[in-house]
Coordinates of C-alpha atoms in Angstrom, one line a residue:
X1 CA 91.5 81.1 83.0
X2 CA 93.1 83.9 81.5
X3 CA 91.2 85.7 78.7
X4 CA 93.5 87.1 76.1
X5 CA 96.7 85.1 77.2
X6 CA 97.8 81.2 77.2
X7 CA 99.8 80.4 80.3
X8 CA 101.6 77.3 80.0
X9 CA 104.9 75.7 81.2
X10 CA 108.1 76.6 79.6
X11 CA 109.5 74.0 77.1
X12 CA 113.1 73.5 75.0
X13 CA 110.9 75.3 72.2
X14 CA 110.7 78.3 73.7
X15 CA 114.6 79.0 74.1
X16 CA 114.3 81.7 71.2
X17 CA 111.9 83.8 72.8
X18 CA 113.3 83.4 76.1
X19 CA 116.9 84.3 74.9
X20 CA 115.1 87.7 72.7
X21 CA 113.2 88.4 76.3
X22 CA 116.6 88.8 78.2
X23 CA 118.3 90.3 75.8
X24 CA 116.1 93.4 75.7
X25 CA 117.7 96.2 77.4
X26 CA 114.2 97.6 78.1
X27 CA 112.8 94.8 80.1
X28 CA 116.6 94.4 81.9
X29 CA 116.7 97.8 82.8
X30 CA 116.0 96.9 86.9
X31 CA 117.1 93.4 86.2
X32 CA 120.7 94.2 86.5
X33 CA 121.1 94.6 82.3
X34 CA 121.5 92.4 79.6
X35 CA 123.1 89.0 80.4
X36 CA 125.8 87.1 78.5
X37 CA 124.3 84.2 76.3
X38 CA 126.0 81.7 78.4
X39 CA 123.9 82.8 81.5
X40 CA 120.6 82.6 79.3
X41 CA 121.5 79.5 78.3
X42 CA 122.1 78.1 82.3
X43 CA 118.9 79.9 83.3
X44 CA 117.2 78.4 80.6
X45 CA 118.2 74.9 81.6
X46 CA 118.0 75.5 85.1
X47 CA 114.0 76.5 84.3
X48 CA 113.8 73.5 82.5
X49 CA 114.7 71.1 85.0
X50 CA 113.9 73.7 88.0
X51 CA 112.8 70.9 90.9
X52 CA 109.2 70.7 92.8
X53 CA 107.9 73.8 93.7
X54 CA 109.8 75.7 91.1
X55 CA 107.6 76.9 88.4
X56 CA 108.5 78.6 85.2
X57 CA 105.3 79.7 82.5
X58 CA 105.4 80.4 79.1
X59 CA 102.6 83.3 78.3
X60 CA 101.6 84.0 75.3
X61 CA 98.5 85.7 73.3
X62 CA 95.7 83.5 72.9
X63 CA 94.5 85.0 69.2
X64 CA 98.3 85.2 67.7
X65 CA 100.4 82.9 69.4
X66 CA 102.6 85.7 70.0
X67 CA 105.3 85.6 73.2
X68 CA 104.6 87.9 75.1
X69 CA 106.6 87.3 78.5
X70 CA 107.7 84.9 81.5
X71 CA 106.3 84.4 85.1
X72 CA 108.0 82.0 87.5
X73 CA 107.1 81.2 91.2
X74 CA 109.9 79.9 92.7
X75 CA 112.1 79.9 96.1
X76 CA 112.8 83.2 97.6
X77 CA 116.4 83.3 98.6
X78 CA 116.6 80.3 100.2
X79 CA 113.6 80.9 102.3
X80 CA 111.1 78.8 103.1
X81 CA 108.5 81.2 101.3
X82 CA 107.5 81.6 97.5
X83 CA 108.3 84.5 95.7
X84 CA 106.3 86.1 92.2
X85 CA 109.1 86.7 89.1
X86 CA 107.6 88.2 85.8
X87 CA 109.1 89.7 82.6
X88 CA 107.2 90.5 79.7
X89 CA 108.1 92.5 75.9
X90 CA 108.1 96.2 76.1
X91 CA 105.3 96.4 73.0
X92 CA 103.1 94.7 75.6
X93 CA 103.1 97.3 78.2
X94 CA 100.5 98.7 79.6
X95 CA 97.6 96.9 78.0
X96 CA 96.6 95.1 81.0
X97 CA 97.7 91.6 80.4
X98 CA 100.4 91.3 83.1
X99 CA 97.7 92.3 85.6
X100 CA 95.6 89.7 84.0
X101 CA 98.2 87.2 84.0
X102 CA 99.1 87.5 87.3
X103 CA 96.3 87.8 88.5
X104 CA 95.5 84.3 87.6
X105 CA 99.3 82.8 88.3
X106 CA 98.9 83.9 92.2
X107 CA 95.3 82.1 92.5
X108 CA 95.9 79.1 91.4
X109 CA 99.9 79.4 92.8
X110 CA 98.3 80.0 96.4
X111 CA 96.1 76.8 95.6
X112 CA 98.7 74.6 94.0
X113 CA 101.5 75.1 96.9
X114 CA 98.8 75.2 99.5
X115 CA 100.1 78.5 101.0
X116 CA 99.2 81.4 102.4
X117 CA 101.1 84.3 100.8
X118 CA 103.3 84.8 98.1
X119 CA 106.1 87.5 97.5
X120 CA 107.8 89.7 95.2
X121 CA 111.0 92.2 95.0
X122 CA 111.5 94.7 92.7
X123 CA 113.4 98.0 92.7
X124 CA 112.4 100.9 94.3
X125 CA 113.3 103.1 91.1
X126 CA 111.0 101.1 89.0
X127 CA 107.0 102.5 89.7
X128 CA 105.8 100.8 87.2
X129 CA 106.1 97.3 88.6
X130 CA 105.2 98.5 92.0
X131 CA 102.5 100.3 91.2
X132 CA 101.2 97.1 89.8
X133 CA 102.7 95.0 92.7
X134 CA 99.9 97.3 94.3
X135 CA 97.1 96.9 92.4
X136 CA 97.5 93.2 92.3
X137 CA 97.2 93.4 96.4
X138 CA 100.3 93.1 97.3
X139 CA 101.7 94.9 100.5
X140 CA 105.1 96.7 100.8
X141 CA 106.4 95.0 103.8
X142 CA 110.4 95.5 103.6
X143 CA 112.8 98.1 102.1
X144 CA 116.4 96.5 101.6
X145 CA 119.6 96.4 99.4
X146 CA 120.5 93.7 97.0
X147 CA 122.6 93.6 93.8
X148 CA 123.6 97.1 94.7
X149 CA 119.8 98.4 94.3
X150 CA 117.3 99.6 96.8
X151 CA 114.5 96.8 96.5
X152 CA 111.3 96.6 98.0
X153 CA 109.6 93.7 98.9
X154 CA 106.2 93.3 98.4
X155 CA 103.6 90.3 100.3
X156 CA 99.8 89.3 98.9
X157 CA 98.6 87.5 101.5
X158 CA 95.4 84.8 101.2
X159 CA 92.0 87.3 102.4
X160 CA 90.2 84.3 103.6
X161 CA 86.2 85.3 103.5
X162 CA 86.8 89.1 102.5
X163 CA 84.6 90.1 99.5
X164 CA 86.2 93.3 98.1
X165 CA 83.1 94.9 96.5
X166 CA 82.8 97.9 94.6
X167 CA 79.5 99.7 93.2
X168 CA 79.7 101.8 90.0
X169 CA 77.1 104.0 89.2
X170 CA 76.2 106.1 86.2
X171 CA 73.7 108.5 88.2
X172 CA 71.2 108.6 90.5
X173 CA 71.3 108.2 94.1
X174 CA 70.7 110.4 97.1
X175 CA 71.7 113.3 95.0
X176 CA 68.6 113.2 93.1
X177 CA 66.3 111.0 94.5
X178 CA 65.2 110.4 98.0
X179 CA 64.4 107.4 98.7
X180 CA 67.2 105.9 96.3
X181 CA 66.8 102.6 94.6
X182 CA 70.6 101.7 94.0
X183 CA 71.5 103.1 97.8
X184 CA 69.4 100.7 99.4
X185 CA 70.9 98.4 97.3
X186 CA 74.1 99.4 98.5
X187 CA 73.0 99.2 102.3
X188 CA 71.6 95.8 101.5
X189 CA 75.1 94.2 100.8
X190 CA 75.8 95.1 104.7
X191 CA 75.0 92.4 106.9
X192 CA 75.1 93.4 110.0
X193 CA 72.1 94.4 113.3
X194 CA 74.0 97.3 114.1
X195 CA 73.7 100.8 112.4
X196 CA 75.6 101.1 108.7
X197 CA 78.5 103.1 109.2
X198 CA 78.7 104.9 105.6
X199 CA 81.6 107.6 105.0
X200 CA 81.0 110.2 102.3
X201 CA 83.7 111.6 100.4
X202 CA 82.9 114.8 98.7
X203 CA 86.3 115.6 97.0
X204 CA 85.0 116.0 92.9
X205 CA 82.7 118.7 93.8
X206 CA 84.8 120.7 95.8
X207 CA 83.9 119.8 99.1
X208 CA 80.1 121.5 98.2
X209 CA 78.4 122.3 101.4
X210 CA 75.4 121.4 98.9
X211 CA 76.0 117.7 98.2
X212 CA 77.1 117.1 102.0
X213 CA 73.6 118.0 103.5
X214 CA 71.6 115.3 100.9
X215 CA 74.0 112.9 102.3
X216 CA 73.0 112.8 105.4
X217 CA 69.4 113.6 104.8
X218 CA 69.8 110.4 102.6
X219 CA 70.8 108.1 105.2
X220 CA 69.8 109.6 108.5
X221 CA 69.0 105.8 109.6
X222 CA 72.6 105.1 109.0
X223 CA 76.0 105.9 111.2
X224 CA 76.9 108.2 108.5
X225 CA 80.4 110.6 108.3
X226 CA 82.2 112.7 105.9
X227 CA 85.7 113.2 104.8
X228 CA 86.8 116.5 103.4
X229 CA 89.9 117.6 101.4
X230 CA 91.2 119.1 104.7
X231 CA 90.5 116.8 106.9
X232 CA 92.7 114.3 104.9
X233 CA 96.2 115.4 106.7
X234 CA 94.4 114.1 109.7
X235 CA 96.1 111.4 112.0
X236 CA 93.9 109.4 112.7
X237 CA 91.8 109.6 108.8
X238 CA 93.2 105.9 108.1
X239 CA 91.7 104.9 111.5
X240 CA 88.2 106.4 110.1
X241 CA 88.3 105.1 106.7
X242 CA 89.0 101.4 108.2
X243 CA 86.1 102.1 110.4
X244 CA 83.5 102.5 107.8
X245 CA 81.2 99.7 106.3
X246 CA 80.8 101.7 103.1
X247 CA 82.9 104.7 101.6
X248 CA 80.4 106.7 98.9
X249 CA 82.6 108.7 96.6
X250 CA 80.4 111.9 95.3
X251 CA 80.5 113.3 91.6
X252 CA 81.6 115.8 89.6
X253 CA 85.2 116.6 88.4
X254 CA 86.9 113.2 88.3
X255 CA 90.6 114.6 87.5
X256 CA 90.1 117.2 90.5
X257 CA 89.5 114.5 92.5
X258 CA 92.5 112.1 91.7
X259 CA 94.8 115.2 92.0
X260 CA 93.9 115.9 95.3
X261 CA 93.6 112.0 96.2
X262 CA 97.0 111.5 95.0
X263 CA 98.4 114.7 96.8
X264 CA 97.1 113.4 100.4
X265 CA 98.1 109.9 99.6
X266 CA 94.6 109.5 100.1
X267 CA 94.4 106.7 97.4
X268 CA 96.8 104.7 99.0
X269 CA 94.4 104.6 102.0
X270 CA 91.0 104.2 100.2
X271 CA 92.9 100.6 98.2
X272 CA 93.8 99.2 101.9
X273 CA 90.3 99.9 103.0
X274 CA 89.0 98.0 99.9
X275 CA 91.2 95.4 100.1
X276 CA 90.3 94.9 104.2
X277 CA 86.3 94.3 103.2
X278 CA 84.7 98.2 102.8
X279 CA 82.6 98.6 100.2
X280 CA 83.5 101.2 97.9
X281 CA 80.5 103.0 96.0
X282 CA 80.2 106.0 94.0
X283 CA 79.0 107.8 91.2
X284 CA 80.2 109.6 88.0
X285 CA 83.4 111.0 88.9
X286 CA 83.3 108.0 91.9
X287 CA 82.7 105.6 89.4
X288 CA 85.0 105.9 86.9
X289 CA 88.3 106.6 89.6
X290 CA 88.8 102.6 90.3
X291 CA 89.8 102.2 87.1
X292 CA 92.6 101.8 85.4
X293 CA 92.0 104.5 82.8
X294 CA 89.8 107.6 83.0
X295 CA 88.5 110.0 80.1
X296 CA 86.4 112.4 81.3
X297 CA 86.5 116.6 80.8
X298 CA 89.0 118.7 82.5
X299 CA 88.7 122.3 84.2
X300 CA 88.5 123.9 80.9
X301 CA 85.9 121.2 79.6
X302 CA 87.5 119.5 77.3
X303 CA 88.4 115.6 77.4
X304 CA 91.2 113.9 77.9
X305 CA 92.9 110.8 79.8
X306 CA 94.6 110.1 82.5
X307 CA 95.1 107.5 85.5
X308 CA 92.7 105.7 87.5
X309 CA 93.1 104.4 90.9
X310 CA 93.6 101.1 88.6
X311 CA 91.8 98.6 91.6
X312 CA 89.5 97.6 88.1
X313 CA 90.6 97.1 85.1
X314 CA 90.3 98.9 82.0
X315 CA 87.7 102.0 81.7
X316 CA 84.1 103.0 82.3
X317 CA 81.8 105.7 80.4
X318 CA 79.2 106.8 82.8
X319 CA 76.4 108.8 81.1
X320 CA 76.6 107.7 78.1
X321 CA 73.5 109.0 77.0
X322 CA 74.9 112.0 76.3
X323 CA 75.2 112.2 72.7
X324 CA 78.5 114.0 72.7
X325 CA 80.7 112.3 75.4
X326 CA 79.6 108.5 74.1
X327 CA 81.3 109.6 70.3
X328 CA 84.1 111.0 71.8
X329 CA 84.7 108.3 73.9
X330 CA 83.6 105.7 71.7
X331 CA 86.8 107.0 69.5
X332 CA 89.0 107.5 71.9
X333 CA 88.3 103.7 72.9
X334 CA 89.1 102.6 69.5
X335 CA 92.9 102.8 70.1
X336 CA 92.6 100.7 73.2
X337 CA 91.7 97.4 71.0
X338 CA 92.8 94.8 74.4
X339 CA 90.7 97.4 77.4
X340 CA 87.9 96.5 78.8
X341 CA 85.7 99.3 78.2
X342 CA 82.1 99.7 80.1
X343 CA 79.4 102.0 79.2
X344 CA 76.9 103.3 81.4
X345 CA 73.3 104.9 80.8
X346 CA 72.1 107.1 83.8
X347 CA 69.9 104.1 85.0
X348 CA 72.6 101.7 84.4
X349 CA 75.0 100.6 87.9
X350 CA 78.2 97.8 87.5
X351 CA 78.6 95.7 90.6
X352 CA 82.4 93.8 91.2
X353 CA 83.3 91.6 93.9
X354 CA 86.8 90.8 94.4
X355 CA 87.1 92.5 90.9
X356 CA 85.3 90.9 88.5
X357 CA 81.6 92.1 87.3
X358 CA 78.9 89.9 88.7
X359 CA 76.1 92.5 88.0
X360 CA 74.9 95.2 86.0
X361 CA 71.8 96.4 87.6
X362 CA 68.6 99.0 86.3
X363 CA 68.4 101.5 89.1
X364 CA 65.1 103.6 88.0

């Protein structure tokens, strides 16, 4: 169930907000503009008495009542397959509730119709919905025209017994203690009689010659590999990466690291491992990347914002016993009222599986 939205099915009622939704030229800016009221009005009737699988929801915040948007799952072009439709009001972007909604539509949509994927088009030219396409798990799997527009098409399809599991930690590990409470505790989610194959990826600290060599003193029982900044324009890195039971993302300067990430389209390959079953693990700066929102210092020290990764939602503080970075973050958090914010002590770790927390564990 959805925590800050009510998701129900659309009734005569709710013509109003439904008319004010497609008559926003914000939200119909990819949709092909603003319609003329007599289409609403077909649409709305059409949603209304839309036939067996056909699905049209209502969404709306739980504390206020407030409409917020419309999701649909419906026939895709006369296919036999089911595609993902979603609209929601401009003041509601970027808060994380159409991730959240979603999120919960595709479940229990996958469940309801008893299939095994779901789709969804957009245009090409609009990133925001395909960078969320992405982070929901959806796969870009065709590049086409229609209405005149480049669209991509975009597939989620069921993971059957995958556990996508990542392992956030404050501090600690190899890096300053050998042996390492919360890295055998990382080892221990690997089930396997063959040697852990564990990939280190050094990128926040500059690739420090350093860090590498506690690595693999660390975990010299364990098929262990790095990945440096150069070694990312390599063929065959996606063939690594996919290789590994666990990737172990190293601290230090977090938006150094996304840069460079984002430069190599390294991201993009550390999100399909994820998704295909490696555990992700890291901490600090390889904490707080999977999420949506980072605030941490930049090269001149000072803090500031920008994008996560965004496979978690929301934000994490790691060290927050430092006296300075818990105020400022604890008011810079204070304008992001709907975020899920975590804070983490030095002895503190967050463990997700398939995305949601299921533990918050005392390393030392």
């Amino acid at each position: 169930m959805s925590s800050n939205c009510v998701i129900e099915r659309i009734q005569p009622e709710h013509y109003i907000d439904i008319q004010e939704l497609y008559s926003n030229e914000k939200v119909r800016t990819y949709l092909g503009g603003v319609p003329q009221e007599s289409y609403i009005e077909t649409s709305f009737r059409g949603m209304l008495e839309a036939p067996f699988p056909n699905i049209y929801f209502y969404i709306s915040l739980k504390t206020t009542g407030e409409f917020i948007g419309l999701v649909s799952i419906d026939e895709y072009h006369d296919q036999e397959m089911y595609e993902l439709s979603y609209q929601f009001l401009p003041q509601y972007w970027g808060r994380g509730l159409a991730f959240e909604v979603l999120t919960q539509v595709i479940e229990e949509g996958l469940n309801y119709l008893n299939i095994s994927s779901i789709v969804a088009e957009t245009q090409t030219a609009n990133r925001a919905s395909c960078r969320l396409l992405e982070k929901l798990g959806m796969n870009k799997v065709q590049v086409l025209e229609r209405f005149g527009q480049e669209q991509a098409v975009y597939e989620l399809r069921k993971t059957g017994d995958v556990t996508r599991q990542i392992i956030a930690i404050s501090s600690g590990g190899f890096s300053q203690q050998t042996p390492s409470f919360i890295d055998d505790y990382i080892l221990r989610q690997i089930n396997t009689n063959e040697r852990i194959k564990i990939c280190f990826i050094p990128t926040a600290s500059n690739d420090a010659q350093g860090y590498i060599d506690k690595f693999y003193s660390a975990f010299t029982h364990c098929e262990a590999t790095h990945i440096l900044q150069e070694d990312m324009r390599d063929i065959n890195i996606r063939e690594k990466l996919l290789a590994q039971d666990i990737i172990y993302v190293g601290g230090g300067n977090t938006k150094f690291l996304l840069e460079k990430w984002h430069a190599y389209h390294f991201d993009e390959l550390l999100k399909e491992a994820y998704k295909s079953g490696v555990i992700l693990a890291g901490n600090s700066a390889g904490a707080m990347c999977w999420f949506d929102i980072c605030f941490s210092e930049n090269k001149n020290n000072d803090y500031e914002e920008y994008n996560g990764l965004g496979i978690l939602s929301g934000t994490v503080c790691p060290h927050y016993d430092d006296q300075e970075r818990s105020k400022l973050f604890d008011n810079w958090v204070e304008n992001y009222s709907t975020v899920q914010a975590y804070t983490l002590y030095d002895t503190e770790t967050l463990h997700f599986n398939n995305e949601k927390l299921v533990a918050k564990i005392q390393s030392y």
